[in-house]
Short mmCIF file of C-alpha atoms in Angstrom, two decimals:
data_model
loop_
_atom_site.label_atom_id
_atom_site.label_comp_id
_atom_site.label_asym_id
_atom_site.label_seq_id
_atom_site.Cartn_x
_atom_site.Cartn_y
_atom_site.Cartn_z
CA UNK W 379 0.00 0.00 0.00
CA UNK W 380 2.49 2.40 0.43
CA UNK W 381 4.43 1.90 -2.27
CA UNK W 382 1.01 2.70 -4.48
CA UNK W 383 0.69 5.53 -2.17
CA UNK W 384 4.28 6.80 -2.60
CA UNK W 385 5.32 5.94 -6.03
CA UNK W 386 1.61 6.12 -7.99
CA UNK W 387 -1.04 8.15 -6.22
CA UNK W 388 0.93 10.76 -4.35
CA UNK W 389 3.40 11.47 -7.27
CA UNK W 390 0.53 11.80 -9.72
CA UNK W 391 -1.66 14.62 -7.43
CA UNK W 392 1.83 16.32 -7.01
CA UNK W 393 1.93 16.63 -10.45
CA UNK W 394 -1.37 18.24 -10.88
CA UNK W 395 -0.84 21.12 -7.62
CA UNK W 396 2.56 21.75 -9.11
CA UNK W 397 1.23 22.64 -13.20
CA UNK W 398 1.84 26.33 -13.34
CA UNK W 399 -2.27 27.06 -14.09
CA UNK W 400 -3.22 25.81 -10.51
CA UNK W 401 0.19 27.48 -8.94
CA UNK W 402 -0.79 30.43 -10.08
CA UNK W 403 -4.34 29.93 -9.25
CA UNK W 404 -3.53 29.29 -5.55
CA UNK W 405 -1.01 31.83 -4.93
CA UNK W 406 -3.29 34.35 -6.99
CA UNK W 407 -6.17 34.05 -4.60
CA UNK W 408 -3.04 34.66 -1.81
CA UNK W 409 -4.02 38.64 -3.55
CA UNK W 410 -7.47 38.83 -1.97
CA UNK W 411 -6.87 37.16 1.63
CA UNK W 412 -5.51 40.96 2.97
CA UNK W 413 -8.51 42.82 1.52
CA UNK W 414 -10.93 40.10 2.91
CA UNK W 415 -9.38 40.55 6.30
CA UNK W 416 -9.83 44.27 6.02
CA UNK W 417 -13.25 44.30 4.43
CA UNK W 418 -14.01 41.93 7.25
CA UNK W 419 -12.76 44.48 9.79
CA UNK W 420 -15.04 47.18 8.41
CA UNK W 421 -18.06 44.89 8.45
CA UNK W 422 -17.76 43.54 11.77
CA UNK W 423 -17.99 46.93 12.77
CA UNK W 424 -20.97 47.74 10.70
CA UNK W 425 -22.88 44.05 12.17
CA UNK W 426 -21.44 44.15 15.67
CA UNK W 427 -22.67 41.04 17.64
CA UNK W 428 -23.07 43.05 20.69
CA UNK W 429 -26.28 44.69 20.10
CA UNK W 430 -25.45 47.87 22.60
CA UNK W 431 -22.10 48.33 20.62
CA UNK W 432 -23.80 48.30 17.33
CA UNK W 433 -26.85 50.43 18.14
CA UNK W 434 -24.12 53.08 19.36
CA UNK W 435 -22.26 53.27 16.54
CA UNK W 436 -25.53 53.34 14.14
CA UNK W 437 -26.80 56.28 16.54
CA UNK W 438 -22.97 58.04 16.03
CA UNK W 439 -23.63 57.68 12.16
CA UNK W 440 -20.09 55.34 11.56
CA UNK W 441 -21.71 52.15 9.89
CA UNK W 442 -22.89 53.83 6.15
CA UNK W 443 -18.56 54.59 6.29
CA UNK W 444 -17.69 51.26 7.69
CA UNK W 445 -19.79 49.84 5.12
CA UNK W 446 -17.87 52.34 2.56
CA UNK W 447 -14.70 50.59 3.60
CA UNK W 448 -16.05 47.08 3.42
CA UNK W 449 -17.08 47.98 0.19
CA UNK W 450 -14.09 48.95 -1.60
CA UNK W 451 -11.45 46.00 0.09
CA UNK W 452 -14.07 42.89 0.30
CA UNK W 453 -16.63 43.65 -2.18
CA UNK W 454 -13.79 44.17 -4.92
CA UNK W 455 -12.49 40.41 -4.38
CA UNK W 456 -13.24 39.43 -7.76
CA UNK W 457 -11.47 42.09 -8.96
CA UNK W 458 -8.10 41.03 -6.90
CA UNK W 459 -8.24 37.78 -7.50
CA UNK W 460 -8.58 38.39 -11.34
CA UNK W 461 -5.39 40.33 -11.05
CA UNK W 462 -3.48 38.01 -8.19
CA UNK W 463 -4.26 34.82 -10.82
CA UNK W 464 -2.81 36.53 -13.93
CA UNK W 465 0.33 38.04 -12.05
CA UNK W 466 1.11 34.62 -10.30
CA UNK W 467 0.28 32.71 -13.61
CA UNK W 468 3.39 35.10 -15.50
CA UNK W 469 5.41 35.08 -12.64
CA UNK W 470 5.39 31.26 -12.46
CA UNK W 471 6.20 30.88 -16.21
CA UNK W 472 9.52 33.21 -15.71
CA UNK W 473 8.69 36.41 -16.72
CA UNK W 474 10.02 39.57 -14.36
CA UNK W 475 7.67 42.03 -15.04
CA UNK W 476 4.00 40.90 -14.38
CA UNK W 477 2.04 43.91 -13.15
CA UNK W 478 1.28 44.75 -16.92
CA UNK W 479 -0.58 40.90 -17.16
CA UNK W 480 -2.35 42.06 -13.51
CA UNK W 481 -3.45 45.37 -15.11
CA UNK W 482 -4.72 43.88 -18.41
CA UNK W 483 -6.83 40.98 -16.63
CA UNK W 484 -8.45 44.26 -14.54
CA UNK W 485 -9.79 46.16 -17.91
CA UNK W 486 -10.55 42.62 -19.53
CA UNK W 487 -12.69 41.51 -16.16
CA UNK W 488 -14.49 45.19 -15.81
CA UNK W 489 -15.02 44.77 -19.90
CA UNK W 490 -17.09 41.82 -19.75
CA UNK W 491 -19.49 43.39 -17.58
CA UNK W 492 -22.30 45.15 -18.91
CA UNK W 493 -21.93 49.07 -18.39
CA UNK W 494 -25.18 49.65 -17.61
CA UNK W 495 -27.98 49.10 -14.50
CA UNK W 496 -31.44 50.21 -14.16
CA UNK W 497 -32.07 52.22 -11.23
CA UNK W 498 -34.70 50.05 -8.95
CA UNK W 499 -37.56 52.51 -7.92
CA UNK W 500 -37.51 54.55 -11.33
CA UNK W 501 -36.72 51.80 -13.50
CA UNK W 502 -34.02 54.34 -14.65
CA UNK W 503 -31.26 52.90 -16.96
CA UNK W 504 -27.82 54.56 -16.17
CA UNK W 505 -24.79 54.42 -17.78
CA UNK W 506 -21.00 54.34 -17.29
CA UNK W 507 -20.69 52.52 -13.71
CA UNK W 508 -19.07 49.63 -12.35
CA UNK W 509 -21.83 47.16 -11.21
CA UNK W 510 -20.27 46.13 -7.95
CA UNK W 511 -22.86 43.71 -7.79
CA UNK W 512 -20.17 41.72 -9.92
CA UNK W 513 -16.72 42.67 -8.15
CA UNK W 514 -17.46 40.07 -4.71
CA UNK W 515 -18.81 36.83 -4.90
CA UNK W 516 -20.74 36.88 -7.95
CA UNK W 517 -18.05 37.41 -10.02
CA UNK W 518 -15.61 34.88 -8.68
CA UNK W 519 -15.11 32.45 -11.58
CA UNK W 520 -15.09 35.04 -13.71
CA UNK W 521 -12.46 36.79 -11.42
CA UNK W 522 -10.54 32.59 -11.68
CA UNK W 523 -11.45 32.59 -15.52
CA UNK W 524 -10.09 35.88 -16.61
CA UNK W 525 -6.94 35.49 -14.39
CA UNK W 526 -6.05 32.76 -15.98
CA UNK W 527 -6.70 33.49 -19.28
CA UNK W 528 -4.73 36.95 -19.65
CA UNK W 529 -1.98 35.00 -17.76
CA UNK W 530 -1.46 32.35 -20.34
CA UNK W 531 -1.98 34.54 -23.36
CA UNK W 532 0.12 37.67 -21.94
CA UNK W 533 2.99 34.79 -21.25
CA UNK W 534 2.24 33.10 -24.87
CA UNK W 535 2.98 36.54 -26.48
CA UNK W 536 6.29 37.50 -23.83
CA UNK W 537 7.88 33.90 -24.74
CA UNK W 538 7.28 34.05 -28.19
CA UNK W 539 8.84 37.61 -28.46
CA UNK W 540 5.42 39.40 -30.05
CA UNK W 541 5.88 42.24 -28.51
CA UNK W 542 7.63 46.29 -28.59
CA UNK W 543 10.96 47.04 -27.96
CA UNK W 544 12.76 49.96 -27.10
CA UNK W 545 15.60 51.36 -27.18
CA UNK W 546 18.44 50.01 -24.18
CA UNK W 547 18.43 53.87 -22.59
CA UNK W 548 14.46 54.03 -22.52
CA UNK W 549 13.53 53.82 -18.80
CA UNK W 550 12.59 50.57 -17.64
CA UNK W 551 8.85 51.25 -16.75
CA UNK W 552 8.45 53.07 -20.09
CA UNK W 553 9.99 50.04 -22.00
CA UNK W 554 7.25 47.54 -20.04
CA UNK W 555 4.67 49.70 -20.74
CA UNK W 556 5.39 49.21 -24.68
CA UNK W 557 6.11 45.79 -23.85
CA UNK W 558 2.83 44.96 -22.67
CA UNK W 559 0.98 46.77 -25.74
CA UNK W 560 0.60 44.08 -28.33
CA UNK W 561 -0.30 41.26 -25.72
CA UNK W 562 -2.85 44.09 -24.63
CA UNK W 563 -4.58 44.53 -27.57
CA UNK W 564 -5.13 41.22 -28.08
CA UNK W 565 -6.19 40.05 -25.06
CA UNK W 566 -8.68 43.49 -24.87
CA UNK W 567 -9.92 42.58 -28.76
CA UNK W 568 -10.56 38.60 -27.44
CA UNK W 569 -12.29 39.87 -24.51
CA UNK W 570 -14.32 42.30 -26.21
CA UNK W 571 -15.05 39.84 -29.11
CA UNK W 572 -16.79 38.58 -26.14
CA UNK W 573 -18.81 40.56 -24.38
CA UNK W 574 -20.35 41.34 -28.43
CA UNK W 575 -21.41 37.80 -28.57
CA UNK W 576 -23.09 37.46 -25.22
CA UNK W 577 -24.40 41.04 -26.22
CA UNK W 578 -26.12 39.72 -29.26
CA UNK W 579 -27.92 37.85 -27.14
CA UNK W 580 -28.86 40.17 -24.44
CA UNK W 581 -26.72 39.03 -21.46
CA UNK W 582 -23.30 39.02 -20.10
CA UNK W 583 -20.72 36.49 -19.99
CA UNK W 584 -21.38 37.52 -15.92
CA UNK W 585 -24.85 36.21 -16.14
CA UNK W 586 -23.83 33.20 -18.33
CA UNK W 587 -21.18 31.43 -15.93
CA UNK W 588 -23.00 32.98 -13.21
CA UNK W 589 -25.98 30.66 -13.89
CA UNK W 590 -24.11 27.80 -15.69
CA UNK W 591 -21.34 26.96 -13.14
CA UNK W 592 -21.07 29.14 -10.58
CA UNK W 593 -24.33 28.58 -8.84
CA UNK W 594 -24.29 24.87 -9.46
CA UNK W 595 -21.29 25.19 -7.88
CA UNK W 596 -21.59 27.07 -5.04
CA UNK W 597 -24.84 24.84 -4.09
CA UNK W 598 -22.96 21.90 -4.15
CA UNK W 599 -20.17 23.46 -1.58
CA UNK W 600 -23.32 24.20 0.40
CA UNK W 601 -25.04 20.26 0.83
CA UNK W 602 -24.07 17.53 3.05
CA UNK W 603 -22.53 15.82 0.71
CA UNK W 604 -19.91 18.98 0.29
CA UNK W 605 -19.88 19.55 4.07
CA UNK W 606 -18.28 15.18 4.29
CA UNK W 607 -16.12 15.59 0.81
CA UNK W 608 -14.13 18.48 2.27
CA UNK W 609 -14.22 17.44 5.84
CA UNK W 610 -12.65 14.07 3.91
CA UNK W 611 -10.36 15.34 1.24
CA UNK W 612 -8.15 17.88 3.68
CA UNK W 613 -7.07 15.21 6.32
CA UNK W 614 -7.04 12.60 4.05
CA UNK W 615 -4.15 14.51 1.60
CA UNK W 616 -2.49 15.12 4.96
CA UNK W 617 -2.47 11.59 5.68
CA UNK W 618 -0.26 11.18 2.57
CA UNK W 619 2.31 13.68 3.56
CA UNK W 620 0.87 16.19 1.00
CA UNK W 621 -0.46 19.41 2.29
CA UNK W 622 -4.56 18.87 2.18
CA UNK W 623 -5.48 22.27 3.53
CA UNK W 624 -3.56 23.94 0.66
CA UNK W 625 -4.71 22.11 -2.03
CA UNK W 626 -8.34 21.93 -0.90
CA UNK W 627 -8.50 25.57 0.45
CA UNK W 628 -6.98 26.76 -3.09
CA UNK W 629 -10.05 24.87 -5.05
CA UNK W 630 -12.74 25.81 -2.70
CA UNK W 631 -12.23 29.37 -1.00
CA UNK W 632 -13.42 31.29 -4.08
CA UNK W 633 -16.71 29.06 -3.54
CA UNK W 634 -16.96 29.44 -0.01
CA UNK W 635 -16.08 33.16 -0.24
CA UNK W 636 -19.12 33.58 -2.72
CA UNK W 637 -21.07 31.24 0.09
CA UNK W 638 -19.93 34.07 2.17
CA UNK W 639 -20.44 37.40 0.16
CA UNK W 640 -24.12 35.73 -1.14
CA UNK W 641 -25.29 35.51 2.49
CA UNK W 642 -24.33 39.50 2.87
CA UNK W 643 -25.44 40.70 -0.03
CA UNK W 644 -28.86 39.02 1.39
CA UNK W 645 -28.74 41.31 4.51
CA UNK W 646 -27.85 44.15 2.79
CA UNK W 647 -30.79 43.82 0.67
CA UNK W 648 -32.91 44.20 4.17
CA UNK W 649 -33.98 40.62 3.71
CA UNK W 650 -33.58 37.54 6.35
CA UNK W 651 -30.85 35.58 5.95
CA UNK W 652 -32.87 32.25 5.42
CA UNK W 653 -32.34 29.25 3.31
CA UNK W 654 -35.83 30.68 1.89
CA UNK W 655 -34.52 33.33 0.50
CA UNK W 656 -31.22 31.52 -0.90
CA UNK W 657 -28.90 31.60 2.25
CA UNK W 658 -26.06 29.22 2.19
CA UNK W 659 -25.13 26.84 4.86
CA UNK W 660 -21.19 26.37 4.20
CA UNK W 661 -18.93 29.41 3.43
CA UNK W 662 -15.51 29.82 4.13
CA UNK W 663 -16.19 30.63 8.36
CA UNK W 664 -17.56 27.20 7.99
CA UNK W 665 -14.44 25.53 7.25
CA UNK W 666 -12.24 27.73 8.34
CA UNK W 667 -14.16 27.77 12.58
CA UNK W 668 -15.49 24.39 12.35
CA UNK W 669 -13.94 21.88 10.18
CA UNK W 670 -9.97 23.00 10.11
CA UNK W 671 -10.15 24.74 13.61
CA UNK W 672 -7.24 24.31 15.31
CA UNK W 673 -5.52 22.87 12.38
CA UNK W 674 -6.02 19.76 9.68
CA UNK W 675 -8.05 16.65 11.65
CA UNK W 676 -9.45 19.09 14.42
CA UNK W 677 -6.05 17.88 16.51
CA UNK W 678 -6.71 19.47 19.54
CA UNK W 679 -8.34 17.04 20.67
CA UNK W 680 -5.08 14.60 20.83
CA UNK W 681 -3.62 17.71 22.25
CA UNK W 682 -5.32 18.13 25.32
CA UNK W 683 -5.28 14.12 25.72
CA UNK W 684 -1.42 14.50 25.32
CA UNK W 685 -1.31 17.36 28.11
CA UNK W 686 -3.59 15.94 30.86
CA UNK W 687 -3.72 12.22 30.27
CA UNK W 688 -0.66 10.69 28.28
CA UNK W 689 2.01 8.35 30.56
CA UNK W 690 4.79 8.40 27.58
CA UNK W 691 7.19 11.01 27.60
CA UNK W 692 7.38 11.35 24.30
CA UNK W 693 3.39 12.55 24.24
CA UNK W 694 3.71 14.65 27.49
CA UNK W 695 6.45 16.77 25.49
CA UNK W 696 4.85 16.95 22.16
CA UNK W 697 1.49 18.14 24.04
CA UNK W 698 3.38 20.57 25.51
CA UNK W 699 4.96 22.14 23.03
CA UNK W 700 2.13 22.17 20.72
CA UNK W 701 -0.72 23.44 22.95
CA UNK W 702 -0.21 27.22 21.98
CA UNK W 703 0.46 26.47 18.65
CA UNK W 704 -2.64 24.30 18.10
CA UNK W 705 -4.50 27.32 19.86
CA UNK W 706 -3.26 29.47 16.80
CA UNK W 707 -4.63 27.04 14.61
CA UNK W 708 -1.03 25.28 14.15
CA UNK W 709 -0.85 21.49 13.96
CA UNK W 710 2.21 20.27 12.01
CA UNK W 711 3.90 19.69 15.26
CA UNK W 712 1.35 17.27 15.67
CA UNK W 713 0.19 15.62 12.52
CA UNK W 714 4.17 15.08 12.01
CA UNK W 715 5.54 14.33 15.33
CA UNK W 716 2.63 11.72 16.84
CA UNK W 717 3.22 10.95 13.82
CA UNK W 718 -0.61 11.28 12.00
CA UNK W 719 1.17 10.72 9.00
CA UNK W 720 0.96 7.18 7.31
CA UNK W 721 -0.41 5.95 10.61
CA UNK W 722 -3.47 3.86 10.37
CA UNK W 723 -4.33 3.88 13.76
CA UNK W 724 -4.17 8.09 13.57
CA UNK W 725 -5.86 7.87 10.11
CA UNK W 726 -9.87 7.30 11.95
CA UNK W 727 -9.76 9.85 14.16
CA UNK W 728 -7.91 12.31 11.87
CA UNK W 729 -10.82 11.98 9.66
CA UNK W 730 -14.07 11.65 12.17
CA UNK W 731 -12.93 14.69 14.08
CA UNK W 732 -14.12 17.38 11.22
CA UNK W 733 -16.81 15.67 9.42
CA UNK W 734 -18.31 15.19 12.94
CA UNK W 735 -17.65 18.38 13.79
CA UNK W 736 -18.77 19.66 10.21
CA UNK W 737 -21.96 17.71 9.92
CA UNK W 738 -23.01 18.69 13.65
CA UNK W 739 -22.51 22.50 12.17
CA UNK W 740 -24.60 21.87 9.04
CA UNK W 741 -27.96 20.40 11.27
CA UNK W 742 -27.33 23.45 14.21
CA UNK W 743 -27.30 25.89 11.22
CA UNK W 744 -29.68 24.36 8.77
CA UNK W 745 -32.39 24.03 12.03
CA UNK W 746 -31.70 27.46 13.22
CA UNK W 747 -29.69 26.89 16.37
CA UNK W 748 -27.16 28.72 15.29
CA UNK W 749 -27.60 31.45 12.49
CA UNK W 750 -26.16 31.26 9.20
CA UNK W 751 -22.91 32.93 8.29
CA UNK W 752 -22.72 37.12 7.32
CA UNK W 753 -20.17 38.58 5.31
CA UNK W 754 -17.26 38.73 8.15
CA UNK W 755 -14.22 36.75 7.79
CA UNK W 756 -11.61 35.71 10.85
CA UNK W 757 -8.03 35.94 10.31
CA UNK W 758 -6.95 31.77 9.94
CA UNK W 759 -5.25 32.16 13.22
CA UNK W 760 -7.04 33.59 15.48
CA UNK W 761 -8.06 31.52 18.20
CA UNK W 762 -11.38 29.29 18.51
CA UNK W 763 -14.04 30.46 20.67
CA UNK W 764 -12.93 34.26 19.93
CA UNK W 765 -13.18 33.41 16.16
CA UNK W 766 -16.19 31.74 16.54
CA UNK W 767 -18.11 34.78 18.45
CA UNK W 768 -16.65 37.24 15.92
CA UNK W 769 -17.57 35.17 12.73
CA UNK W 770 -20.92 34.83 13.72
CA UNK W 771 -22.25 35.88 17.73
CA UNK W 772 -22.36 34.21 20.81
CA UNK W 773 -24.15 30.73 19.52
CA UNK W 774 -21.34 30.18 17.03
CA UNK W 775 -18.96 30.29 20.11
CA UNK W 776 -20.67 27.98 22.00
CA UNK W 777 -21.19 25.56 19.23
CA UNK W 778 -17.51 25.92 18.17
CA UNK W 779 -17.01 24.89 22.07
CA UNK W 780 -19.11 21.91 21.44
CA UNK W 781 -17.27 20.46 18.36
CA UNK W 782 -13.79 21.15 20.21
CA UNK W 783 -14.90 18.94 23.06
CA UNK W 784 -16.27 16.66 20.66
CA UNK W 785 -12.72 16.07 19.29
CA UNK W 786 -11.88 14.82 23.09
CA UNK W 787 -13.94 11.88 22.56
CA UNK W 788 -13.53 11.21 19.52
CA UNK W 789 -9.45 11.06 19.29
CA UNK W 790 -9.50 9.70 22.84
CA UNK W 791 -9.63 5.59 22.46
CA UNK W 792 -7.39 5.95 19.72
CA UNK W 793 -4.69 8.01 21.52
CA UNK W 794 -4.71 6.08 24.73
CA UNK W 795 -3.28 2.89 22.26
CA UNK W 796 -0.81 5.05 20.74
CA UNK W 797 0.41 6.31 24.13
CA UNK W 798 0.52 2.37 25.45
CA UNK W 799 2.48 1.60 22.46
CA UNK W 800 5.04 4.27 22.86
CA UNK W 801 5.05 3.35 26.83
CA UNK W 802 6.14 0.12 25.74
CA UNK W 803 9.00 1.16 23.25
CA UNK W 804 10.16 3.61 25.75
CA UNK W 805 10.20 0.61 28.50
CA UNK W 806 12.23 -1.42 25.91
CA UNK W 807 14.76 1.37 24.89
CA UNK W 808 15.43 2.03 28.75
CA UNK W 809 15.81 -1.42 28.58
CA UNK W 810 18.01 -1.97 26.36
CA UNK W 811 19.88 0.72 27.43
CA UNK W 812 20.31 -0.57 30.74
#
């Protein structure tokens, strides 16, 4: 089995994560993670889960500017990513200067989108805007789509020399703006080539992939089913030495994040956020508070079994040097060291801990215990409980609470035999020793 693992399977998903396309697809979305944090800032602020705190700033007048904020940083990510994608995507196939390919997937997103919106009350059609209806979640694959394109064709024309040069003494930012010329007409004629078709027949290609994939999508992310692939997929790549929350994270966040961004736009419309009126269940607080808390497999668990009840040495030092960490949401300490890797007694636990924890989210959301996720990301490390009350009130807390205690049980039995078996090798080194 492991030589499958090692020499067939493993070598063959490395092969996909490592093609330049998904390299710079993942560190691409990398762009947006600093504007969600900030946007998220902004729009706690605005939804404070303290009900005093946020009547008193609505009475000093700060939430229509705290919802400014949000709305330039988080409701742009489209936009970012779009820009991160095609900048990673050049960078990864060698070429030095890639802000040109970033710029050029920014003017090729914005021209697919129609430049028009009629005004709700009067019925109004106005002209000349941005629809930021498109720059968040909506326009996610687009954002993916774009990025990618305009990285591969801006590369395609770099490599194959199709492009202006100047003179050696010409500045170099003057010489990359002629550089990027040619490659820019192109990829602006392809794109708006484009938006003339999907003109023609009185849509956008927003509306089109919008309602062909992305919403598919983003209801499968939000089933069951979803909730036990990813709570199986992350630990399970982890269990082969390959880094699941990476690979999994990479695929999914832009989903999750549209989960996320859906579920505000809902509020902000002055509905309730119900599955009635097309709330999601899983977004990205979802995995992020409740299925990868505290790191890959929901470790703490083995953690605090290492801390207060292991009799090895080897386990009473490991828990003790990776309790804070695992607070910070910090396991490879643990998933190497226990080791969780390529351990088949690790492997059950590993796995049970976050769909458990994920499917007992799903009911306690989907029957109203706890209410669905807003708009308001949590930095990956901060801790649980505190990232649980800011991501979505007090209930969230106390069901992240639950799930972590949950982990107890569940890694218990199977830690308790790994500690007697490292008892006994520690007996027979001393042993031996002796």
């Amino acid at each position: 089995m492991k030589e499958i693992i090692n020499e067939t399977l493993i070598p063959k998903v490395m092969r996909f994560v490592s093609t330049k396309p998904m390299v710079g697809f993942r560190n691409g979305m990398l762009y947006t993670m600093p504007f969600s944090i900030i946007g998220s800032i902004f729009l706690l602020l605005a939804n404070f889960p303290i009900k005093a705190v946020s009547v008193a700033l609505d009475n000093a007048g700060l939430t229509p500017y705290f919802n400014q904020a949000y709305g330039a940083t988080f409701a742009l990510m489209a936009i970012f990513g779009a820009m991160g994608i095609a900048i990673c995507y050049v960078k990864e196939q060698g070429i030095a200067e890639t802000l040109p390919a970033g710029m050029i997937a920014m003017a090729s997103f914005i021209l697919l989108m129609s430049s028009e919106m009629t005004e709700t009350k009067s019925g109004n059609i106005i002209g000349n805007v941005i629809n930021k209806e498109w720059t968040g979640g909506k326009g996610m694959i687009v954002g993916i789509i774009v990025g990618l394109f305009v990285g591969a064709t801006y590369a395609w024309f770099i490599k194959h020399d199709i492009r202006i040069k100047m003179p050696e003494g010409v500045p170099p930012n003057v010489a990359g703006s002629f550089t990027a010329l040619i490659p820019g007409v192109a990829i602006v004629s392809i794109t708006l080539i484009v938006y003339i078709i999907f003109d023609k027949f009185q849509t956008t290609f927003f509306d089109w992939i919008y309602k062909v994939l992305q919403t598919p999508l983003q209801g499968v992310t939000s089933t069951l089913p979803g909730v036990i692939i990813m709570g199986l997929l992350i630990p399970m790549f982890w269990f082969l030495g390959i880094h699941g929350s990476t690979i999994v994270s990479g695929i999914m966040s832009p989903l999750l994040t549209a989960n996320s961004l859906d579920n505000q736009e809902i509020v902000n419309s002055g509905k309730a956020l119900t599955l009635a009126n097309g709330g999601k269940v899983v977004t990205m607080q979802f995995l992020d508070q409740f299925m990868t808390v505290t790191g890959a497999g929901m470790t703490i668990g083995l953690v605090i079994f290492m801390v207060t009840l292991a009799k090895s040495s080897q386990y009473k030092e490991l828990g003790k040097l990776s309790i804070v960490p695992s607070i910070f949401n910090i396991n490879e300490p643990v998933i190497f060291a226990t080791p969780i890797v390529m351990n088949p007694i690790m492997f059950i636990p590993f796995v049970l801990a976050p769909v458990a924890s994920g499917l007992l989210t799903y009911f306690a959301i989907y029957i109203g215990i706890v209410p669905m996720f807003k708009g308001v990301l949590v930095p990956w490390t901060t801790p649980p409980i505190v990232s649980g009350f800011l991501a979505n009130g007090w209930e969230a807390a106390v069901l992240q609470a639950v799930c972590l205690i949950m982990t107890f049980f569940i890694y218990l039995p199977f830690a308790r035999k790994m500690d007697q078996i490292t008892v006994t090798q520690e007996k027979d080194n001393m042993a031996s020793v002796g």
